[in-house]
Each structure stands twice: as C-alpha cells, then as structure tokens.
Amino acid sequence: MTRRILVFREISADQLDSLRADFEVDYLPHVTDADDPAFMDALSRAHGLVGASLKITPALLDQAPQLEAIASISVGYDNYPVDELTRRGILLCNTPDVLTETTADTGFLLIMSTARRAIELAELIKQGKWTESIGKSHFGTDVHGKTLGMVGMGRIGAAIARRGALGFGMKILYAKASPKPALDAELGAQHRELDQLLEEADIVCVTVPLTEETEKLIGAAEFARMKAGAIFVNVARGKVVDEAAMIAALKDGTLHAAGLDVFEKEPLPADSPLPHMANVVALPHIGSATHETRTAMAQRAIDNIRLALSGQRPLSPVNADDLNDG
Ligand code: 8YV
C-alpha cells in the first residue's frame, strides 16, 4: 500500500517530485489554519505530516487515524503535544543543526541593528530628514567589548555567543542552561543564575525553547533587574516573554531597546505598538528564513519522514526513545 504524506509547508519542486516518486502526496503549502477543510480532508488519509507553524492538538490528531509520523520543518516543537503523540505512538521529528548558523546570524543581526538603531536611522533618510551630520540624539550603543548575556546556551545560543566573543570581543555570560565547560574554555564564557546575568549584561539575548518552565520567563521583574541602557533580544519564542510587560518597560524607559524576531501572536496583530516604537526592531520571524537554510530544513524533514515511514530511526527524532520505551 502506497503511504500518504500531507505536506503543509512550501518545499522545492525537486523535493516534492522526490516524495511523489515514493508516496501519495497532498501538497497544501499555504495552510494557515488547521481547521482548513482541505487540510482536514488530507489529514484523514495521511500516514505522515511534513510542515511547520500549525498548532497540532489532540482533537486534530483524532482526525488523523492513520498518522504514524510528523516531520516538523523547524527546530522548535512547542506547537506539538509531544506526550500525546508519544501516547498515540506517533513519531515526531525536527530539524536541529541545519538552521543553527542562520538563526544565530539573525540573532546577531538583531543585536547590531538594535544597538546601533540601524532601522530607525535608515528611516531618517527615507523620510528626507537627514539634513545635517548625525548628532548625539541619534547615537547608538557600542556592541564590541560589551557583556552579552545568553538566556539559553544550546546550539543557537552558543553560535550567537561565539559570534560575540570571537568576532566582537564580548564577555559572555549564560543562564538557564547547565554549565558548559567546553564553551567556558573556548569563549571565556561564564555561567550565571538568571537574576545575576540580567544585572550584569549590557545585551540580553534569549534562545531558550518554549516550555511550561520558560513561558513568560522574562517579565516586569526581569526587565527591572536589567542595567540602564541594556538591550533585549528575543530569537526564541514570543511566549517566553511577558509581551505586555516588555511594552510597558520599553515605554517607561526601564528597558532601553528591544530586537524581536518572535511575538506572543504571529503574525503580529496590526494593533501592536511594537513595530511603531523607535526603540524596537521587529522582524517577522525570519530566524531561519534564507533560501539555503529553508531548503536544508525541508530536506532534513523529508529525510526524517522517509526513514520514519520505513520503520527506521530518523536523523533527528524528538520522541523516538520514549516511543521505544512505551
Ligand atoms: C522556523 C523556527 O522557520 O525552527 C524553528 O523553530 O522558529 C524557525 O526556524 C519556523 O518555526 C517555521 O518553519
């Protein structure tokens, strides 16, 4: 029996052709709502899912009686009910490693563009307001030589820290991660408790995964603990931050500036003040969004789903060991 795969995120024509050579493929790359009738119809027949950014719920899984495996085109998997998938014997895979460097580039892009006010000052030219040499009121903040506090020090966090230490001579602190002796040796990084890191860092960059423990990890109290003039960068998930508290801190000066690639609600609601605040750089979740990396992520997901549906261990499973233990 030919297995059926539902692909709900754009992949290349070659990648789609390669899947269609061996599977029946329903290709719905622009689905934004899991209640979409075409999505639900294809889901009812699917043995495998390939895609990202949709909230997968137990109720939705009830509509997928033949589902054996999900290959997410993402490293984050907070939108999947992992324990429920494991209970149902459904294998979940993600795409770590292939996106690490690109996402770290995005993190440092936000650090630099926020500190040096690049987006705000580029607008000055567009608005015809560059009428004299830039003065003190438009000065930014240096990044080189400053203290970078990483909240989370996994693959992406370490890659951002490496850019800071080796490229910009920054002192590296890290929290919400186990001590990393190898990184301490390579980068001169120092482990801190979160509160201490917030008090010491000139730039705070969040990369932790969204879990029950990290939801709203950074709120009013944490922003108040940060240094005057400190910069906050989030390339993790929007819900790791109390967004209302961040907006208040940005407005009252508790927080000097923020560089954000992720938000509590995505796409960002039209009435959000964040894109209109001079001390905010807001990007539309472009962390891994390059041609090269998104192609590589899709290929990793395709490789994962092929292996999973043939009864082999995928390249990057999330819950394979738990399934085996079950
Ligand atoms: C993805 C991400 O682009 O991989 C992740 O977890 O947040 C981004 O790299 C996005 O989740 C959907 O593909």
Coordinates of C-alpha atoms and ligand atoms in Angstrom, one line a residue:
M1 CA 0.0 0.0 0.0
T2 CA 1.4 3.4 -1.0
R3 CA 1.7 5.6 2.1
R4 CA 0.3 9.1 2.1
I5 CA 2.1 12.2 3.2
L6 CA 0.5 15.6 3.8
V7 CA 3.0 18.5 3.2
F8 CA 1.7 21.8 4.6
R9 CA 4.8 24.0 4.3
E10 CA 6.4 25.0 1.0
I11 CA 9.2 22.7 -0.3
S12 CA 11.1 22.9 -3.6
A13 CA 9.7 21.3 -6.8
D14 CA 12.5 18.8 -6.8
Q15 CA 11.8 17.9 -3.2
L16 CA 8.1 17.5 -4.0
D17 CA 8.9 15.3 -7.0
S18 CA 11.2 13.1 -4.9
L19 CA 8.5 12.5 -2.4
R20 CA 5.9 11.8 -5.1
A21 CA 8.1 9.1 -6.6
D22 CA 7.5 7.0 -3.5
F23 CA 4.4 8.4 -1.7
E24 CA 1.0 9.7 -2.4
V25 CA 1.4 13.4 -1.5
D26 CA -1.2 16.0 -0.6
Y27 CA 0.6 19.4 -1.0
L28 CA -1.1 22.3 0.8
P29 CA 1.8 24.7 1.4
H30 CA -0.2 27.8 2.3
V31 CA -2.4 26.4 5.0
T32 CA -2.6 28.8 8.0
D33 CA -5.5 27.2 9.9
A34 CA -5.6 23.6 10.9
D35 CA -9.4 23.8 10.5
D36 CA -8.9 24.3 6.8
P37 CA -11.3 21.8 5.1
A38 CA -8.7 20.7 2.5
F39 CA -6.2 20.2 5.3
M40 CA -8.6 18.2 7.4
D41 CA -9.6 16.0 4.4
A42 CA -6.0 15.2 3.6
L43 CA -5.2 14.7 7.3
S44 CA -7.8 11.9 7.5
R45 CA -5.8 9.9 5.0
A46 CA -2.2 10.8 6.0
H47 CA 0.4 8.4 7.3
G48 CA 3.0 11.2 7.6
L49 CA 2.9 15.0 8.0
V50 CA 5.6 17.4 6.8
G51 CA 5.3 21.1 7.7
A52 CA 5.5 23.7 10.5
S53 CA 3.9 26.6 12.4
L54 CA 0.4 24.9 12.8
K55 CA -0.9 24.2 16.3
I56 CA -1.3 20.4 16.4
T57 CA -3.8 19.4 19.1
P58 CA -5.2 16.1 20.4
A59 CA -8.6 16.9 18.8
L60 CA -6.8 17.3 15.4
L61 CA -5.0 14.0 15.9
D62 CA -8.4 12.4 16.4
Q63 CA -9.0 13.3 12.7
A64 CA -5.8 11.5 11.7
P65 CA -6.5 7.8 12.3
Q66 CA -3.6 6.6 10.1
L67 CA -0.9 9.1 11.2
E68 CA 2.4 7.4 12.1
A69 CA 5.0 10.3 12.0
I70 CA 5.3 14.0 11.8
A71 CA 8.5 15.7 10.4
S72 CA 8.4 19.3 11.5
I73 CA 10.3 21.9 9.4
S74 CA 11.5 23.6 12.5
V75 CA 13.8 23.1 15.4
G76 CA 11.2 24.3 17.9
Y77 CA 8.4 21.9 18.6
D78 CA 6.3 23.8 21.2
N79 CA 3.3 23.6 18.8
Y80 CA 3.1 19.8 19.1
P81 CA 1.6 17.8 22.0
V82 CA 4.7 15.6 22.4
D83 CA 3.4 13.5 25.3
E84 CA 0.1 12.9 23.4
L85 CA 2.0 12.0 20.2
T86 CA 4.1 9.5 22.2
R87 CA 1.0 8.1 23.9
R88 CA -0.6 7.5 20.4
G89 CA 2.6 6.0 19.1
I90 CA 3.2 8.9 16.6
L91 CA 6.9 9.8 16.0
L92 CA 7.8 13.5 15.9
C93 CA 11.0 14.8 14.2
N94 CA 12.5 18.3 14.0
T95 CA 15.4 20.0 12.1
P96 CA 18.2 21.0 14.5
D97 CA 21.7 21.8 13.3
V98 CA 20.8 22.7 9.7
L99 CA 19.4 26.1 10.9
T100 CA 21.8 26.9 13.7
E101 CA 24.2 29.3 12.0
T102 CA 21.5 31.1 10.0
T103 CA 19.4 31.6 13.1
A104 CA 22.5 32.8 15.0
D105 CA 23.2 35.3 12.2
T106 CA 19.6 36.6 12.8
G107 CA 20.3 36.9 16.5
F108 CA 23.4 39.0 15.9
L109 CA 21.6 41.0 13.2
L110 CA 19.1 42.0 15.9
I111 CA 21.9 42.7 18.4
M112 CA 23.7 45.0 16.0
S113 CA 20.7 46.7 14.4
T114 CA 19.0 47.4 17.7
A115 CA 22.2 48.7 19.4
R116 CA 23.1 50.9 16.5
R117 CA 19.5 52.0 15.8
A118 CA 20.0 50.9 12.1
I119 CA 16.4 50.5 11.1
E120 CA 15.3 53.8 12.8
L121 CA 18.1 55.8 11.2
A122 CA 17.6 54.2 7.8
E123 CA 14.1 55.6 8.0
L124 CA 15.5 59.0 8.7
I125 CA 16.9 59.1 5.1
K126 CA 13.8 57.6 3.6
Q127 CA 11.7 60.4 5.3
G128 CA 14.1 63.1 4.0
K129 CA 15.2 64.0 7.5
W130 CA 18.9 63.6 7.1
T131 CA 19.6 67.3 6.9
E132 CA 22.8 67.5 9.0
S133 CA 25.6 65.4 10.5
I134 CA 24.2 62.8 12.9
G135 CA 24.3 64.2 16.4
K136 CA 24.1 62.9 19.9
S137 CA 20.3 62.4 19.8
H138 CA 20.8 59.7 17.1
F139 CA 23.9 58.0 18.6
G140 CA 23.6 54.2 19.1
T141 CA 25.4 51.9 21.6
D142 CA 28.6 50.0 21.0
V143 CA 28.4 46.2 20.8
H144 CA 32.1 45.3 20.7
G145 CA 33.7 44.7 24.1
K146 CA 30.3 44.7 25.9
T147 CA 28.8 41.9 28.1
L148 CA 26.5 39.6 26.2
G149 CA 24.1 37.6 28.5
M150 CA 22.7 34.5 26.8
V151 CA 19.4 33.1 28.3
G152 CA 19.8 29.6 26.9
M153 CA 23.0 28.2 25.6
G154 CA 22.1 25.4 23.3
R155 CA 23.2 25.1 19.6
I156 CA 21.8 28.5 18.6
G157 CA 22.8 30.3 21.8
A158 CA 26.3 29.0 21.6
A159 CA 26.6 30.1 18.0
I160 CA 25.5 33.6 18.9
A161 CA 27.9 33.7 21.9
R162 CA 30.7 32.6 19.5
R163 CA 30.0 35.5 17.2
G164 CA 30.1 37.9 20.2
A165 CA 33.2 36.5 21.8
L166 CA 35.3 35.7 18.7
G167 CA 34.0 38.4 16.4
F168 CA 33.3 41.3 18.7
G169 CA 35.5 40.7 21.8
M170 CA 32.4 40.4 24.0
K171 CA 32.3 39.0 27.5
I172 CA 29.9 36.1 27.5
L173 CA 27.6 35.1 30.4
Y174 CA 24.9 32.4 30.2
A175 CA 22.0 31.3 32.2
K176 CA 19.0 28.8 32.1
A177 CA 21.5 26.2 30.8
S178 CA 23.7 23.6 32.5
P179 CA 27.4 24.7 32.9
K180 CA 29.3 24.2 29.6
P181 CA 33.0 23.7 30.4
A182 CA 33.9 23.4 26.7
L183 CA 32.3 26.8 25.9
D184 CA 33.8 28.3 29.0
A185 CA 37.2 27.3 27.7
E186 CA 36.5 28.2 24.1
L187 CA 34.8 31.6 24.6
G188 CA 35.7 32.5 28.2
A189 CA 32.0 32.1 28.9
Q190 CA 30.8 32.3 32.5
H191 CA 27.7 30.6 33.9
R192 CA 25.3 32.8 36.0
E193 CA 22.0 32.5 37.6
L194 CA 19.4 34.4 35.6
D195 CA 19.0 37.3 38.0
Q196 CA 22.7 37.9 38.2
L197 CA 23.1 37.7 34.4
L198 CA 20.3 40.3 34.0
E199 CA 22.1 42.7 36.4
E200 CA 25.5 42.3 34.6
A201 CA 24.7 42.1 30.9
D202 CA 24.7 45.0 28.5
I203 CA 22.8 42.9 26.0
V204 CA 20.4 40.1 26.9
C205 CA 19.7 37.5 24.2
V206 CA 17.0 34.8 24.7
T207 CA 17.3 31.5 22.9
V208 CA 15.6 29.0 25.3
P209 CA 12.9 26.7 23.9
L210 CA 9.3 27.5 24.9
T211 CA 8.3 25.0 27.6
E212 CA 6.0 25.2 30.7
E213 CA 9.1 26.3 32.6
T214 CA 10.1 29.1 30.2
E215 CA 6.7 30.6 29.4
K216 CA 6.8 34.3 30.5
L217 CA 10.3 33.7 31.9
I218 CA 11.2 37.3 31.2
G219 CA 8.6 39.7 32.7
A220 CA 8.4 43.0 34.5
A221 CA 10.7 41.9 37.4
E222 CA 13.3 40.7 35.0
F223 CA 13.2 43.9 32.9
A224 CA 13.5 46.0 36.0
R225 CA 16.6 44.0 37.0
M226 CA 18.4 44.8 33.7
K227 CA 21.0 47.5 33.5
A228 CA 20.0 51.0 32.5
G229 CA 20.7 51.2 28.8
A230 CA 20.6 47.5 28.3
I231 CA 19.3 45.9 25.1
F232 CA 16.9 42.9 25.0
V233 CA 16.9 40.5 22.0
N234 CA 14.5 37.6 21.5
V235 CA 15.0 34.9 18.8
A236 CA 13.4 32.1 20.8
R237 CA 9.6 32.2 21.1
G238 CA 7.4 35.2 21.8
K239 CA 5.7 33.5 24.8
V240 CA 9.0 33.2 26.6
V241 CA 8.4 36.9 27.3
D242 CA 5.5 38.8 29.0
E243 CA 4.9 41.0 26.0
A244 CA 2.7 43.5 27.8
A245 CA 5.4 43.9 30.5
M246 CA 8.0 44.4 27.8
I247 CA 6.0 47.1 26.0
A248 CA 5.5 48.9 29.3
A249 CA 9.2 48.7 30.1
L250 CA 10.1 50.0 26.7
K251 CA 7.6 52.9 27.1
D252 CA 8.7 53.9 30.6
G253 CA 12.4 53.6 29.9
T254 CA 13.0 50.6 32.2
L255 CA 14.1 48.8 29.0
H256 CA 16.3 50.8 26.7
A257 CA 15.6 48.9 23.4
A258 CA 14.5 45.5 22.1
G259 CA 15.3 43.5 19.0
L260 CA 12.5 41.0 18.3
D261 CA 12.1 38.2 15.8
V262 CA 9.2 36.4 17.6
F263 CA 6.0 37.5 19.3
E264 CA 3.2 36.2 21.5
K265 CA 0.9 36.2 18.5
E266 CA 2.2 35.7 15.0
P267 CA 1.7 37.3 12.5
L268 CA 1.9 40.3 14.8
P269 CA -1.5 41.9 15.3
A270 CA -2.0 45.1 13.3
D271 CA -2.7 47.0 16.6
S272 CA 0.6 46.0 18.2
P273 CA 2.6 49.1 19.2
L274 CA 5.9 47.3 18.9
P275 CA 6.7 48.0 15.1
H276 CA 6.0 51.7 15.7
M277 CA 8.3 52.2 18.7
A278 CA 11.6 53.9 17.9
N279 CA 13.5 51.7 20.3
V280 CA 12.2 48.4 18.8
V281 CA 13.5 46.4 15.9
A282 CA 10.7 44.0 14.9
L283 CA 11.3 41.3 12.3
P284 CA 8.6 38.8 11.0
H285 CA 10.2 35.5 12.4
I286 CA 12.9 35.4 9.9
G287 CA 15.3 33.3 12.1
S288 CA 16.0 30.6 9.6
A289 CA 14.4 32.2 6.6
T290 CA 17.1 32.0 4.0
H291 CA 16.9 30.1 0.7
E292 CA 19.7 27.9 1.6
T293 CA 18.6 27.0 5.1
R294 CA 14.9 26.6 4.5
T295 CA 15.8 24.2 1.6
A296 CA 18.1 22.3 4.0
M297 CA 15.4 22.2 6.7
A298 CA 12.8 20.9 4.3
Q299 CA 15.3 18.2 3.1
R300 CA 16.0 17.2 6.7
A301 CA 12.3 16.8 7.3
I302 CA 11.8 14.8 4.1
D303 CA 14.7 12.5 5.1
N304 CA 13.1 12.2 8.5
I305 CA 9.7 11.2 7.2
R306 CA 11.1 8.7 4.7
L307 CA 13.1 7.0 7.5
A308 CA 10.2 7.1 9.9
L309 CA 7.6 5.6 7.5
S310 CA 10.0 2.9 6.6
G311 CA 10.4 1.9 10.2
Q312 CA 13.9 3.3 10.5
R313 CA 15.2 5.8 13.1
P314 CA 15.0 9.3 11.6
L315 CA 18.0 11.6 11.6
S316 CA 16.6 13.9 14.2
P317 CA 13.7 12.4 16.2
V318 CA 12.2 14.1 19.2
N319 CA 10.4 11.3 20.9
A320 CA 11.8 8.1 19.4
D321 CA 13.3 6.8 22.6
D322 CA 10.1 7.4 24.5
L323 CA 8.2 5.5 21.9
N324 CA 10.6 2.6 22.2
D325 CA 10.3 2.7 26.0
G326 CA 6.5 2.7 25.6
Ligands
8YV1 C1 11.1 28.2 11.6 C2 11.8 28.3 13.9 O1 11.2 29.0 10.5 O2 12.8 26.3 13.5 C3 12.2 27.0 14.3 O3 11.8 26.6 15.4 O4 11.2 29.1 14.7 C4 12.1 28.8 12.6 O5 13.3 28.3 12.2 C5 9.6 28.3 11.9 O6 9.4 27.8 13.1 C6 8.8 27.6 10.9 O7 9.5 26.8 10.0

